[in-house]
Each structure stands twice: as C-alpha cells, then as structure tokens.
Amino acid sequence: MNSNHPIGIFDSGVGGLSVLQRIRADLPHEMLLYVADSGHAPYGDKPADFITQRAAAITRFLLEQGAKAIVVACNTATAAAIANLRRQFSIPIIGIEPAVKPAVAITRSGVIGILATGQTVYSAKFADLIDRHGQQARVLAQPCPGLADCVERGDLNGPHPTTLLNRYLQPLLSQNIDTLVLGCTHYPFLKPLIKRLIGPEITIIDPSAAVSKQLYRRLDELKLLANPNAPGGEHYFTSGCAEYTAQVISRLLDRTVTLEPLPLTSPLH
Ligand code: DGL
C-alpha cells in the first residue's frame, strides 16, 4: 500500500457525495473512488444483515481497485456494518454517525432533533451514542422513511420532500429544538429546503467535516496522504442504472460526471 493509492467511499446511493464533496475540498490531491449502491438503495428500510453483506462486498471491490482507506459515507451502513468491516479488513475504515456530541455542546434550549433513517435510529450503535453523549440534553430522533429516496431521484425541493419534511420536522419543532442534526448523508442536499421550513434560528449540523478530518488524521498517521503534486481525481461506480445515476449525480455536483457499472450483482459476491 502506498500514498498514491485511492480512497474508497461508498453509500447506498448518491447521499455520500455530501461527504465526498467535503473530502474533495480538504484533500485535493487524493484520488477518490465513489460507489453509489443505487441498485440496492435505500438501505434505511433493509435488514442489518443485508447492509452488512453489501458493505463487505463493496469494500472488497474497492480493495481490488487498490483503496488505501475506506470511508463509509452512510450513517445506516456505519451503524449496521462498520464493526464487521473493521474485523474483516485491515486498512483504515472511517464511518459517519449522527453528530450528537457537537449538538449537545451547542444547544441552548437543551432539546436537539436528529433526522435519520429507521435503521440508524433503531440501531444498537445509535443507542450507545445517545448513552455516551446525549445525556445532557433531550435528544429527539426522528426516522424519515422515503426522504433519502427523494434525493436519489434528484428531487430536492418538490412537493414530495416538502410534505415528508413537514411531517418529520413537526414533532421536533413542537418540542422547541434549537439544533438539528442531519443523521443521513442524503439530507445535506435537502438543506436549503430544510432551512426554509425551520427558519433561521435553528442550527443545522452536518458531520461530514468531522469525517474528512478523521480521514486526514488517519492517513497522516500512516504516512498515506497523497503527494502534494498529485493532481487528484474521481471515479464513480454504481450498482444501479449508470446513465440515470450519472444524471442525478451531475445535478447534485453541478458538473458532468460519468459512471461505470459496479461489477457486483449479489450481496453475497
Ligand atoms: N445515506 C444513508 C445514510 O447516511 C442511507 C440512506 C438510505 O439508503 O436509506 O444513512
């Protein structure tokens, strides 16, 4: 393994691009390989075993491409699968989890809201996170079925995400949250809409900056940061329809992106 090897990043679909964008900005010399598992999205309503198998299969694929580190750019897959990935693979594996600690540190009302998938909210890892960091505040966790799908379709401000968000935000707003954690990597793409619905007083926290920082730290420790003269770059893969996913990604990133099909068809491969 050497420093010129790429970093592998994956999510159930396009949501993890919110993390990729942050990594791109912080680590411009790195080659990034992104896998959108769009053929199996959303993960949020799939059994944990299925997600664990997908995460292992995608990680294996990224290792075959020479990845020097893996970023699980998905709260749901981190909750379900990161312990297993770390047991199975010996390279650095960075996950993402709802930013409860920073939210508890800044809340003034003492009430924070978290939007996440059902799989994340009902996971043992999330319960442990609340146990460790959520004791100094009231933490209201709201599962959001269907919301990541809107982003998967590139629908960031239409009637459907608006209706869903109104429904999911109402119980949080009625309890006077002053801090809202985006606990799914798809949701930062809905931030303008969320802001419009909650107003300017509530602070929104997106943990991708912390993930990028942790990635930098681990690569630096292992002397695996890319050479500062390297041009950097990105390659995208999907298990869904490459043409359709390319259209959605190009819209989200505001530039033309092409995708290669992921050569994995079954979670058991
Ligand atoms: N983007 C993912 C997350 O961070 C998962 C969304 C989904 O596939 O349900 O949780």
Coordinates of C-alpha atoms and ligand atoms in Angstrom, one line a residue:
M1 CA 0.0 0.0 0.0
N2 CA 1.4 3.4 -0.8
S3 CA 0.2 7.0 -0.6
N4 CA -0.7 7.2 -4.3
H5 CA -3.4 4.6 -3.9
P6 CA -7.0 5.9 -4.0
I7 CA -9.5 6.3 -1.2
G8 CA -12.7 4.3 -1.5
I9 CA -16.0 5.9 -0.5
F10 CA -19.5 4.3 -0.6
D11 CA -23.1 4.9 0.3
S12 CA -26.4 3.3 -0.5
G13 CA -26.7 5.8 -3.3
V14 CA -25.9 9.4 -4.0
G15 CA -26.1 10.7 -0.5
G16 CA -22.4 10.0 0.4
L17 CA -21.5 12.6 -2.2
S18 CA -22.1 15.2 0.5
V19 CA -19.1 13.6 2.3
L20 CA -17.1 13.2 -0.9
Q21 CA -17.5 17.0 -1.6
R22 CA -16.1 17.8 1.8
I23 CA -13.2 15.3 1.3
R24 CA -12.5 16.7 -2.2
A25 CA -12.2 20.2 -0.7
D26 CA -10.0 19.2 2.2
L27 CA -7.8 16.6 0.4
P28 CA -7.5 17.9 -3.2
H29 CA -4.6 15.6 -4.2
E30 CA -6.3 12.4 -3.4
M31 CA -7.8 10.0 -6.0
L32 CA -11.3 9.2 -4.8
L33 CA -13.4 6.1 -5.9
Y34 CA -17.1 6.5 -5.1
V35 CA -19.5 3.6 -5.1
A36 CA -23.2 4.5 -5.2
D37 CA -25.1 1.3 -4.4
S38 CA -28.1 2.7 -6.1
G39 CA -29.3 -0.8 -7.2
H40 CA -29.9 -1.5 -3.5
A41 CA -31.0 1.9 -2.2
P42 CA -32.4 2.8 0.2
Y43 CA -30.5 1.0 3.0
G44 CA -32.7 2.6 5.6
D45 CA -35.5 0.0 5.4
K46 CA -33.3 -3.0 4.7
P47 CA -32.3 -5.6 7.3
A48 CA -29.0 -5.1 9.0
D49 CA -27.6 -8.4 7.6
F50 CA -28.3 -7.3 4.1
I51 CA -26.5 -4.0 4.6
T52 CA -23.6 -5.8 6.3
Q53 CA -23.2 -8.1 3.2
R54 CA -23.4 -5.2 0.8
A55 CA -20.9 -3.2 2.8
A56 CA -18.4 -6.1 2.7
A57 CA -18.9 -6.8 -1.0
I58 CA -18.4 -3.1 -1.9
T59 CA -15.3 -2.8 0.4
R60 CA -13.8 -5.9 -1.3
F61 CA -14.4 -4.3 -4.7
L62 CA -12.7 -1.1 -3.5
L63 CA -9.8 -3.0 -2.1
E64 CA -9.4 -4.8 -5.5
Q65 CA -9.1 -1.2 -7.0
G66 CA -6.2 -0.6 -4.6
A67 CA -8.0 1.5 -2.0
K68 CA -5.7 2.6 0.9
A69 CA -8.7 3.6 3.1
I70 CA -12.5 3.2 3.1
V71 CA -15.0 5.9 4.0
V72 CA -18.4 4.5 4.9
A73 CA -20.3 7.7 3.8
C74 CA -23.5 6.4 5.2
N75 CA -24.8 6.5 8.8
T76 CA -27.0 3.5 8.2
A77 CA -24.2 1.3 6.9
T78 CA -21.9 2.6 9.7
A79 CA -24.4 1.6 12.3
A80 CA -25.1 -1.8 10.8
A81 CA -21.7 -2.9 9.3
I82 CA -18.6 -0.9 10.4
A83 CA -17.7 -3.3 13.3
N84 CA -17.8 -6.2 10.9
L85 CA -15.8 -4.3 8.2
R86 CA -13.1 -3.5 10.7
R87 CA -12.9 -7.1 11.8
Q88 CA -12.7 -8.3 8.2
F89 CA -10.3 -5.7 6.6
S90 CA -7.1 -4.3 7.9
I91 CA -7.0 -0.9 6.2
P92 CA -8.4 2.3 7.9
I93 CA -12.2 2.3 7.8
I94 CA -13.8 5.7 8.7
G95 CA -17.5 5.8 9.4
I96 CA -20.1 8.5 10.0
E97 CA -22.6 8.8 12.8
P98 CA -25.1 11.5 13.9
A99 CA -23.3 14.4 15.4
V100 CA -24.9 14.1 18.9
K101 CA -21.8 15.3 20.8
P102 CA -21.4 18.6 19.0
A103 CA -25.2 19.2 19.1
V104 CA -25.3 18.7 22.8
A105 CA -22.3 21.1 23.2
I106 CA -24.1 24.0 21.4
T107 CA -27.8 23.6 22.3
R108 CA -29.2 26.4 24.5
S109 CA -32.7 25.1 24.7
G110 CA -31.4 21.7 25.8
V111 CA -33.5 20.0 23.1
I112 CA -31.9 18.6 19.9
G113 CA -33.5 16.9 16.9
I114 CA -32.0 14.2 14.7
L115 CA -33.3 13.2 11.3
A116 CA -32.0 9.8 10.2
T117 CA -33.2 6.5 8.7
G118 CA -35.1 4.0 10.7
Q119 CA -32.2 1.6 10.6
T120 CA -29.9 4.2 12.2
V121 CA -32.4 5.4 14.8
Y122 CA -33.2 1.8 16.0
S123 CA -29.6 0.5 15.9
A124 CA -27.6 -0.6 18.9
K125 CA -24.8 1.8 17.8
F126 CA -27.2 4.7 18.0
A127 CA -28.5 3.7 21.5
D128 CA -24.8 3.6 22.6
L129 CA -24.1 7.0 21.0
I130 CA -27.0 8.6 23.0
D131 CA -25.9 6.8 26.2
R132 CA -22.4 8.2 25.8
H133 CA -23.1 11.7 24.5
G134 CA -26.8 12.5 24.7
Q135 CA -27.3 12.6 28.5
Q136 CA -27.0 16.4 28.9
A137 CA -29.9 17.2 26.6
R138 CA -33.2 15.9 25.3
V139 CA -32.5 14.1 22.1
L140 CA -35.4 13.5 19.8
A141 CA -34.6 11.1 17.0
Q142 CA -37.0 11.1 14.0
P143 CA -36.9 8.3 11.5
C144 CA -37.6 9.6 7.9
P145 CA -38.8 6.9 5.6
G146 CA -38.8 8.0 2.0
L147 CA -36.7 11.1 2.4
A148 CA -33.4 9.6 1.1
D149 CA -35.4 8.4 -2.0
C150 CA -36.3 11.9 -2.9
V151 CA -32.5 12.8 -3.1
E152 CA -31.9 9.5 -5.0
R153 CA -34.3 10.9 -7.6
G154 CA -32.8 14.3 -7.6
D155 CA -36.0 15.8 -6.1
L156 CA -34.6 18.4 -3.7
N157 CA -37.5 20.8 -3.4
G158 CA -40.6 19.4 -4.9
P159 CA -44.0 18.7 -3.2
H160 CA -43.0 15.2 -2.1
P161 CA -39.8 16.1 0.0
T162 CA -41.7 19.2 1.3
T163 CA -44.6 17.1 2.6
L164 CA -42.3 14.5 4.1
L165 CA -40.1 17.1 5.8
N166 CA -43.1 18.9 7.2
R167 CA -44.3 15.7 8.7
Y168 CA -40.9 14.7 10.2
L169 CA -40.0 18.1 11.4
Q170 CA -43.3 18.9 13.1
P171 CA -42.8 16.7 16.2
L172 CA -39.3 18.2 16.7
L173 CA -40.4 21.8 16.2
S174 CA -43.3 21.4 18.6
Q175 CA -40.7 20.4 21.3
N176 CA -38.6 23.6 20.7
I177 CA -35.4 22.1 19.3
D178 CA -32.7 24.7 18.6
T179 CA -30.3 22.3 17.0
L180 CA -31.0 19.8 14.2
V181 CA -28.6 17.0 13.3
L182 CA -28.6 15.6 9.7
G183 CA -28.1 11.9 10.5
C184 CA -28.2 10.7 7.0
T185 CA -25.7 11.7 4.3
H186 CA -28.5 12.3 1.8
Y187 CA -30.1 15.1 3.8
P188 CA -27.4 17.8 3.4
F189 CA -28.7 18.0 -0.3
L190 CA -32.1 19.0 1.2
K191 CA -30.6 21.7 3.5
P192 CA -32.0 24.7 1.5
L193 CA -35.5 23.2 1.8
I194 CA -35.0 22.2 5.5
K195 CA -33.8 25.8 6.2
R196 CA -36.8 27.2 4.5
L197 CA -39.1 25.0 6.7
I198 CA -37.4 25.5 10.1
G199 CA -36.3 29.2 9.8
P200 CA -33.0 30.8 10.6
E201 CA -33.0 30.3 14.4
I202 CA -32.3 26.5 14.4
T203 CA -28.7 25.4 13.9
I204 CA -28.2 22.6 11.4
I205 CA -25.3 20.2 11.9
D206 CA -23.8 18.0 9.1
P207 CA -21.0 15.8 10.3
S208 CA -19.1 15.4 7.0
A209 CA -16.4 17.9 8.1
A210 CA -15.6 15.6 11.1
V211 CA -15.3 12.6 8.8
S212 CA -13.0 14.4 6.5
K213 CA -10.8 15.5 9.4
Q214 CA -10.7 12.0 10.8
L215 CA -9.7 10.6 7.4
Y216 CA -6.9 13.2 7.1
R217 CA -5.7 12.3 10.6
R218 CA -5.6 8.5 9.9
L219 CA -3.8 8.9 6.6
D220 CA -1.3 11.3 8.1
E221 CA -0.6 8.9 10.9
L222 CA 0.1 6.1 8.5
K223 CA 2.1 8.4 6.1
L224 CA -0.5 7.6 3.4
L225 CA -1.5 11.2 2.4
A226 CA -1.2 11.7 -1.4
N227 CA 1.8 13.5 -2.8
P228 CA 1.1 17.3 -2.9
N229 CA 2.0 17.3 -6.6
A230 CA -0.6 14.6 -7.4
P231 CA -3.5 16.0 -9.5
G232 CA -6.2 14.2 -7.6
G233 CA -9.3 12.8 -9.3
E234 CA -12.5 10.9 -9.0
H235 CA -14.0 7.7 -10.4
Y236 CA -17.7 6.8 -9.9
F237 CA -19.3 3.4 -9.9
T238 CA -22.9 2.4 -9.4
S239 CA -24.9 -0.9 -9.0
G240 CA -27.9 0.9 -10.4
C241 CA -28.6 2.3 -13.9
A242 CA -25.3 4.1 -14.8
E243 CA -27.0 6.6 -17.1
Y244 CA -29.7 7.6 -14.7
T245 CA -27.4 7.8 -11.7
A246 CA -24.9 9.9 -13.7
Q247 CA -27.7 12.4 -14.4
V248 CA -28.6 12.7 -10.8
I249 CA -25.0 13.0 -9.6
S250 CA -24.2 15.6 -12.3
R251 CA -27.2 17.6 -11.0
L252 CA -26.1 17.3 -7.3
L253 CA -22.5 18.2 -8.0
D254 CA -23.3 20.7 -10.7
R255 CA -20.9 19.2 -13.2
T256 CA -20.9 16.4 -15.7
V257 CA -20.0 13.0 -14.2
T258 CA -19.8 9.6 -15.9
L259 CA -20.2 6.3 -14.0
E260 CA -19.1 2.8 -14.5
P261 CA -21.3 -0.2 -13.6
L262 CA -20.2 -1.9 -10.4
P263 CA -19.3 -5.5 -11.3
L264 CA -21.3 -6.9 -8.3
T265 CA -24.8 -8.2 -8.7
S266 CA -25.5 -10.1 -5.5
P267 CA -24.8 -9.1 -1.9
L268 CA -23.2 -12.5 -1.5
H269 CA -20.4 -11.8 -4.0
Ligands
DGL1 N1 -27.2 7.9 3.1 C1 -27.5 7.0 4.1 C2 -27.3 7.3 5.5 O1 -26.4 8.1 5.7 C3 -28.6 6.0 3.8 C4 -29.9 6.4 3.2 C5 -30.7 5.1 2.8 O2 -30.2 4.5 1.9 O3 -31.7 4.8 3.4 O4 -27.9 6.8 6.4

